[in-house]
């Protein structure tokens, strides 16, 4: 390449400048090669594989202060329920077991005296 520029140059200063530039260019090329070699020699650490086991988390104590249920669908679907027999009794209001007529008579006598009498008898079950 030096020969090619020298064929077309007639001025000595111009030839001198070209030779300086050629020297600088060759020095830069050698430095670039050195840098490339250093970069190739540096080992790049490989990233961890995704197949590695993640770190284990152990919870010793868990405390829940509040549970919020935003929506709850609760439905019992029995389909068809057949009732063959219905028995028992339905009590609405106060229900008493046993014979309380004596107690009621005592309370009435205390409050009303001899003015009124009440006859209360328990229904006999069959």
XYZ file of C-alpha atoms in Angstrom:
126
model
C 0.000 0.000 0.000
C 2.883 2.328 0.652
C 4.112 1.810 -2.844
C 0.764 2.767 -4.350
C 0.707 6.217 -2.655
C 4.321 6.902 -3.521
C 3.730 6.422 -7.218
C 1.315 9.316 -7.346
C 3.062 11.671 -4.966
C 5.737 14.074 -6.007
C 6.106 16.185 -2.963
C 8.446 15.004 -0.185
C 6.358 16.481 2.629
C 3.296 14.796 1.321
C 5.160 11.478 1.177
C 6.414 12.006 4.704
C 2.868 12.621 5.985
C 1.607 9.521 4.251
C 4.334 7.368 5.752
C 3.507 8.751 9.225
C -0.147 7.944 8.695
C 0.745 4.443 7.520
C 2.828 3.902 10.664
C -0.013 5.148 12.882
C -2.462 2.946 11.049
C -0.328 -0.155 11.494
C 0.160 0.660 15.191
C -3.623 1.073 15.644
C -4.257 -2.222 13.853
C -1.836 -4.025 16.149
C -3.486 -2.464 19.231
C -6.921 -3.514 17.988
C -5.662 -7.073 17.502
C -4.218 -7.050 21.029
C -7.520 -5.834 22.480
C -9.451 -8.470 20.524
C -7.136 -11.186 21.860
C -7.614 -9.949 25.442
C -11.376 -9.858 25.044
C -11.379 -13.402 23.723
C -9.225 -14.593 26.604
C -11.580 -13.152 29.235
C -13.986 -15.833 30.358
C -17.543 -14.641 30.687
C -19.294 -16.212 33.679
C -22.196 -18.320 32.561
C -25.630 -17.496 33.866
C -27.184 -19.894 36.354
C -29.286 -22.591 34.840
C -33.041 -22.309 35.278
C -33.153 -25.950 36.325
C -31.365 -25.206 39.606
C -33.533 -25.690 42.665
C -34.947 -22.431 44.030
C -34.077 -21.578 47.623
C -36.264 -23.311 50.219
C -38.542 -21.144 52.379
C -39.573 -22.461 55.787
C -42.366 -20.763 57.761
C -42.221 -21.461 61.495
C -45.184 -19.343 62.621
C -48.072 -17.851 60.666
C -50.690 -15.604 62.251
C -53.836 -14.489 60.436
C -55.474 -11.404 61.929
C -58.462 -11.030 59.618
C -60.137 -13.029 56.864
C -62.229 -11.120 54.330
C -64.668 -13.043 52.150
C -65.866 -10.869 49.300
C -68.331 -13.269 47.722
C -69.729 -16.615 48.847
C -72.114 -18.803 46.888
C -73.653 -21.363 49.182
C -76.383 -23.524 47.730
C -77.661 -26.973 48.609
C -79.168 -28.715 45.679
C -80.848 -31.921 46.772
C -82.709 -32.449 43.538
C -85.938 -34.226 44.402
C -86.404 -35.040 48.060
C -89.323 -37.295 48.853
C -91.018 -37.252 52.250
C -92.752 -40.526 53.102
C -93.703 -39.761 56.686
C -93.777 -36.587 58.739
C -94.168 -36.936 62.461
C -93.323 -35.036 65.601
C -94.637 -31.839 67.110
C -94.111 -28.160 66.486
C -93.992 -25.864 69.512
C -94.251 -22.157 68.952
C -93.625 -19.898 71.915
C -92.816 -21.073 75.426
C -93.017 -24.765 76.004
C -92.982 -26.397 79.394
C -92.266 -29.943 80.299
C -94.149 -31.644 83.075
C -96.968 -30.492 85.351
C -96.626 -26.819 86.349
C -100.209 -26.265 87.517
C -99.275 -26.236 91.208
C -96.600 -23.568 90.727
C -98.943 -21.393 88.666
C -101.698 -21.704 91.295
C -99.278 -20.612 94.060
C -98.121 -17.528 92.083
C -101.739 -16.570 91.248
C -102.801 -16.922 94.930
C -99.890 -14.732 96.052
C -100.690 -11.944 93.588
C -104.478 -12.089 93.374
C -105.385 -13.759 96.621
C -108.685 -15.642 96.695
C -110.266 -13.547 93.955
C -109.316 -15.824 91.043
C -108.490 -19.419 90.484
C -106.719 -20.933 87.491
C -106.964 -24.498 86.361
C -103.949 -25.524 84.255
C -103.434 -29.135 83.379
C -100.760 -30.653 81.154
C -101.977 -32.380 78.026
C -101.546 -36.092 78.207
C -99.598 -37.522 75.323
C -100.798 -40.717 73.737
